[in-house]
Coordinates of C-alpha atoms (C1' of nucleotides) in Angstrom, one line a residue:
Chain A
M1266 CA 0.0 -0.3 -0.3
T1267 CA 3.0 2.2 0.1
K1268 CA 2.7 2.5 -4.1
R1269 CA 1.5 5.8 -4.9
D1270 CA -2.3 5.9 -5.9
P1271 CA -2.7 7.0 -9.4
F1272 CA -6.3 8.0 -8.8
K1273 CA -5.1 10.5 -6.1
Y1274 CA -6.6 13.9 -6.3
F1275 CA -9.3 12.9 -9.0
K1276 CA -12.7 13.9 -8.3
T1277 CA -14.7 11.4 -10.4
S1278 CA -14.5 7.8 -8.7
R1279 CA -12.3 5.4 -10.4
E1280 CA -15.2 3.3 -11.3
I1281 CA -16.5 6.0 -13.7
I1282 CA -13.1 6.8 -14.6
R1283 CA -12.4 3.1 -15.9
L1284 CA -15.6 2.7 -17.5
A1285 CA -15.4 5.9 -19.6
V1286 CA -11.9 4.9 -20.7
M1287 CA -13.2 1.6 -21.6
L1288 CA -16.0 2.8 -23.3
Y1289 CA -13.7 5.1 -25.6
V1290 CA -11.1 2.6 -26.4
R1291 CA -13.0 -0.4 -27.0
F1292 CA -15.8 1.1 -29.0
P1293 CA -15.8 3.2 -31.9
L1294 CA -17.3 6.4 -29.9
S1295 CA -16.2 9.9 -29.8
L1296 CA -15.2 11.6 -26.6
R1297 CA -18.6 13.7 -26.7
N1298 CA -20.5 10.4 -27.1
V1299 CA -18.7 8.9 -24.1
E1300 CA -20.0 12.4 -22.4
D1301 CA -23.4 11.9 -23.7
L1302 CA -23.7 8.3 -22.4
L1303 CA -22.4 9.0 -19.0
H1304 CA -24.7 11.8 -18.7
E1305 CA -27.6 9.4 -19.6
R1306 CA -26.5 7.8 -16.4
G1307 CA -26.7 10.9 -14.2
I1308 CA -23.1 11.7 -14.5
D1309 CA -22.0 14.8 -15.4
V1310 CA -18.5 15.4 -16.8
S1311 CA -17.1 17.1 -19.8
H1312 CA -15.7 15.5 -23.1
E1313 CA -12.6 17.3 -22.1
A1314 CA -12.3 15.3 -19.0
V1315 CA -12.7 12.1 -20.6
R1316 CA -9.8 13.1 -23.0
F1317 CA -7.7 13.9 -19.8
W1318 CA -8.5 10.4 -18.3
W1319 CA -7.8 8.7 -21.4
H1320 CA -4.2 10.3 -21.7
R1321 CA -3.1 10.1 -18.4
L1322 CA -5.0 6.6 -17.5
G1323 CA -5.2 4.9 -20.7
P1324 CA -1.4 3.7 -20.9
L1325 CA -1.2 2.6 -17.2
F1326 CA -4.2 0.5 -18.1
A1327 CA -2.7 -0.9 -20.9
A1328 CA 0.8 -1.3 -19.2
E1329 CA -1.0 -3.5 -16.4
I1330 CA -2.9 -5.4 -18.9
K1331 CA 0.3 -6.2 -20.6
K1332 CA 2.4 -7.2 -17.5
R1333 CA -0.5 -9.5 -16.6
R1334 CA -0.7 -11.3 -20.1
V1335 CA 2.8 -11.9 -20.8
A1336 CA 3.1 -15.0 -18.9
G1337 CA 1.7 -18.1 -20.7
L1338 CA 1.8 -16.6 -24.1
K1339 CA 4.6 -18.2 -25.7
S1340 CA 3.8 -21.5 -27.6
S1341 CA 5.9 -23.9 -29.0
R1342 CA 6.1 -22.6 -32.5
W1343 CA 6.2 -18.7 -31.9
R1344 CA 5.0 -17.2 -35.2
W1345 CA 4.4 -13.5 -36.0
H1346 CA 2.8 -11.6 -38.5
L1347 CA 3.9 -8.3 -39.6
D1348 CA 1.7 -5.7 -41.5
E1349 CA 1.6 -2.1 -42.0
M1350 CA -1.3 0.2 -43.0
F1351 CA -1.6 3.7 -43.7
V1352 CA -3.3 6.5 -41.8
K1353 CA -3.8 10.0 -42.9
I1354 CA -2.9 12.5 -40.3
N1355 CA -3.8 16.2 -41.2
G1356 CA -3.8 15.3 -44.7
E1357 CA -0.1 13.8 -44.4
R1358 CA 0.7 10.1 -45.0
H1359 CA 1.8 7.9 -41.8
Y1360 CA 2.3 4.4 -41.5
L1361 CA 1.4 2.1 -38.7
W1362 CA 3.3 -1.0 -38.2
R1363 CA 1.9 -4.0 -36.3
A1364 CA 3.3 -7.3 -35.3
V1365 CA 0.0 -9.9 -34.5
D1366 CA 1.0 -13.3 -33.2
H1367 CA -0.5 -16.4 -34.3
E1368 CA -3.2 -16.4 -31.9
G1369 CA -4.5 -13.0 -32.7
E1370 CA -2.4 -11.0 -29.9
V1371 CA -1.2 -7.8 -31.0
L1372 CA 2.1 -7.5 -29.9
E1373 CA 3.5 -4.2 -31.1
S1374 CA 2.3 -1.2 -32.8
F1375 CA 4.5 1.6 -34.2
V1376 CA 4.0 4.6 -35.8
T1377 CA 6.3 6.0 -39.0
K1378 CA 6.4 8.7 -41.4
K1379 CA 8.0 6.4 -44.2
R1380 CA 7.5 2.9 -45.3
D1381 CA 11.2 2.0 -46.1
K1382 CA 13.7 -0.3 -44.8
K1383 CA 14.8 1.9 -42.1
A1384 CA 11.2 1.9 -40.6
A1385 CA 10.8 -1.8 -40.9
L1386 CA 14.3 -2.2 -39.3
K1387 CA 13.4 0.2 -36.2
F1388 CA 9.9 -1.5 -35.8
L1389 CA 11.3 -5.1 -35.9
K1390 CA 14.3 -4.2 -33.4
K1391 CA 11.7 -2.6 -31.1
A1392 CA 9.1 -5.5 -31.3
M1393 CA 12.2 -8.0 -30.8
R1394 CA 13.9 -6.2 -28.0
K1395 CA 10.4 -6.5 -26.1
H1396 CA 9.2 -10.0 -27.0
G1397 CA 12.2 -12.1 -27.9
R1398 CA 12.7 -13.7 -31.4
P1399 CA 9.9 -15.6 -33.1
D1400 CA 10.8 -18.8 -34.9
V1401 CA 8.8 -17.7 -38.2
I1402 CA 7.9 -14.1 -39.1
V1403 CA 5.1 -14.1 -41.9
T1404 CA 4.8 -10.8 -43.8
D1405 CA 3.4 -9.5 -46.8
R1406 CA 5.9 -8.9 -50.0
L1407 CA 6.5 -5.4 -49.2
R1408 CA 10.4 -5.6 -49.9
S1409 CA 11.5 -3.6 -46.9
Y1410 CA 11.1 -6.5 -44.7
G1411 CA 13.3 -8.7 -46.2
A1412 CA 16.0 -5.9 -46.2
A1413 CA 15.6 -5.5 -42.9
M1414 CA 15.4 -9.0 -42.2
K1415 CA 18.7 -9.7 -43.8
E1416 CA 20.4 -7.2 -41.8
I1417 CA 19.3 -8.6 -38.7
G1418 CA 20.2 -11.8 -39.5
N1419 CA 17.1 -14.1 -39.5
A1420 CA 15.9 -14.1 -43.3
D1421 CA 15.7 -17.6 -43.2
R1422 CA 13.0 -17.3 -40.9
Q1423 CA 10.9 -15.1 -43.1
E1424 CA 7.8 -16.5 -44.8
T1425 CA 5.9 -14.2 -47.3
G1426 CA 2.5 -14.7 -48.8
R1427 CA -0.3 -12.9 -50.1
W1428 CA -2.8 -15.0 -48.1
L1429 CA -0.6 -15.9 -45.6
N1430 CA -0.7 -13.0 -43.6
N1431 CA -4.5 -12.1 -43.1
R1432 CA -4.2 -12.8 -39.7
A1433 CA -2.5 -9.1 -39.1
E1434 CA -4.9 -7.5 -41.4
N1435 CA -7.9 -9.0 -39.5
S1436 CA -6.9 -6.9 -36.8
H1437 CA -7.1 -3.8 -38.9
L1438 CA -10.8 -4.0 -39.0
P1439 CA -11.7 -2.6 -35.7
F1440 CA -9.0 0.0 -36.1
R1441 CA -10.6 1.4 -39.1
R1442 CA -14.0 1.7 -37.6
R1443 CA -12.5 3.5 -34.8
E1444 CA -10.6 6.1 -37.2
R1445 CA -13.6 6.7 -38.9
A1446 CA -15.6 7.5 -35.7
M1447 CA -12.9 10.0 -34.6
L1448 CA -12.9 11.7 -37.8
R1449 CA -9.0 10.7 -38.4
F1450 CA -6.6 11.5 -36.0
R1451 CA -5.1 14.8 -35.4
R1452 CA -1.4 14.1 -34.3
V1453 CA 1.2 11.5 -34.3
R1454 CA 1.4 11.2 -30.8
S1455 CA -2.4 10.5 -30.2
L1456 CA -2.5 8.0 -33.0
Q1457 CA 0.7 6.1 -31.4
K1458 CA -1.0 6.3 -28.1
F1459 CA -4.2 5.1 -29.1
A1460 CA -2.5 2.2 -31.2
A1461 CA -0.9 0.8 -28.2
I1462 CA -3.6 1.0 -25.8
H1463 CA -6.4 -0.2 -28.1
A1464 CA -4.2 -3.2 -28.8
S1465 CA -4.0 -4.0 -25.2
V1466 CA -7.4 -3.6 -24.4
Y1467 CA -8.5 -5.5 -27.7
N1468 CA -6.2 -8.4 -26.4
L1469 CA -7.9 -8.4 -23.1
F1470 CA -11.0 -8.5 -24.6
N1471 CA -11.2 -10.3 -27.7
S1472 CA -8.8 -13.1 -27.1
E1473 CA -9.4 -15.7 -30.0
R1474 CA -8.8 -18.8 -27.9
S1475 CA -12.2 -18.5 -26.2
L1476 CA -14.4 -17.4 -28.9
Y1477 CA -15.3 -20.7 -30.1
S1478 CA -18.6 -21.2 -28.1
R1479 CA -21.1 -18.9 -26.8
S1480 CA -20.5 -20.2 -23.2
N1481 CA -17.0 -19.5 -23.3
F1482 CA -17.3 -16.4 -25.0
K1483 CA -19.3 -15.1 -22.0
R1484 CA -17.3 -16.5 -19.4
H1485 CA -14.3 -15.2 -21.2
R1486 CA -15.9 -11.5 -21.3
A1487 CA -17.0 -11.9 -17.7
A1488 CA -13.3 -12.4 -16.8
A1489 CA -11.9 -10.0 -18.9
L1490 CA -14.6 -7.6 -17.2
A1491 CA -13.6 -8.5 -13.9
E1492 CA -9.9 -8.1 -14.6
W1493 CA -10.8 -4.5 -16.2
R1494 CA -12.4 -3.3 -12.8
N1495 CA -9.2 -4.4 -10.8
L1496 CA -6.7 -2.3 -13.1
C1497 CA -4.6 -0.1 -10.7
T1498 CA -6.7 -0.5 -7.8
A1499 CA -3.9 -1.6 -5.5
Chain B
dC60 C1' -2.4 29.4 -0.6
dC61 C1' -1.2 26.0 -4.3
dC62 C1' -1.8 22.7 -7.5
dA63 C1' -4.2 19.4 -9.9
dG64 C1' -8.2 17.8 -11.8
dG65 C1' -12.0 19.8 -14.2
dT66 C1' -14.8 23.3 -17.1
dT67 C1' -15.7 26.4 -21.2
dG68 C1' -15.2 28.4 -25.6
dA69 C1' -12.9 28.8 -29.5
dC70 C1' -10.1 26.7 -33.3
dG71 C1' -8.3 24.0 -37.6
dT72 C1' -9.8 20.3 -40.0
dT73 C1' -12.5 17.1 -42.3
dT74 C1' -17.1 14.7 -43.5
dG75 C1' -21.3 14.3 -45.4
dC76 C1' -25.1 16.3 -47.8
dA77 C1' -27.6 19.8 -51.0
dT78 C1' -27.0 22.5 -54.5
dC79 C1' -25.4 23.8 -58.7
Chain C
dG662 C1' -17.9 16.7 -61.0
dA663 C1' -17.5 21.2 -58.4
dT664 C1' -18.6 23.9 -54.8
dG665 C1' -20.6 25.6 -50.5
dC666 C1' -21.9 25.0 -45.8
dA667 C1' -23.1 23.1 -41.3
dA668 C1' -21.9 19.8 -38.0
dA669 C1' -18.8 16.7 -35.5
dC670 C1' -14.2 15.6 -34.3
dG671 C1' -9.9 16.2 -30.9
dT672 C1' -6.8 19.8 -29.6
dC673 C1' -5.8 24.0 -27.1
dA674 C1' -5.5 27.5 -23.7
dA675 C1' -7.5 30.5 -20.1
dC676 C1' -10.4 29.8 -16.3
dC677 C1' -12.7 27.7 -12.1
dT678 C1' -12.7 25.0 -8.0
dG679 C1' -11.7 22.3 -3.9
dG680 C1' -8.9 19.6 -1.0
dG681 C1' -4.6 19.1 1.5

DNA sequence: CCCAGGTTGACGTTTGCATC
DNA sequence: GATGCAAACGTCAACCTGGG
């Protein structure tokens, strides 16, 4: 109990803050949508407060989810899927790189201005520093990957394929929906932040392993919710 | 009294729709 | 297809407020 309470000084209860952040990150809602939704339940806060909470507590939540999930993640054949998509920020083209493992967990996301070897290399190094080396890396046919892989020295582990990689591309769908609701991102900083936090929350609630049957889904969702409510409580 | 959370109103950008 | 315009978006800065 000696750790500093991240909710100290907050005038709103932590339950409400957690709910607001979850609504904003998990669903395609704007800040003002969340404000409205909370108002309907008799909670009066400004959309600016929601933004503040998200900026402040979002990374904390994400970090804690990540910490809890790390254990038991590695399987016998550790396979990564790499993919990149472009995102417009104030009319400028940027690229969002993502690494997804074979179970659909989003491992890492990263924003760059260019889509070249340098960017691919930076992203790869960052991901491997955090998660270790995968046995196989699946990419699309973008040549920057091959060049980067050669430099790192695991070109032999690369597999390319037009259809091999939809694992990663599937995870773009919820992201695109989100982008639409936000009417595009304004700043690189917030895109990077949103990508990282969204990945963690997405992993927590949409884990593929337990989506097989309805009852499993319900059980999993209840567990995920319980875990969410426990974030940063200690 | 200080300082952090929270409010308010304005701003630049993007989108969807109507109109030409 | 081009143009104009209102609405909605996230963001910013100035301001308010209440607990330590």
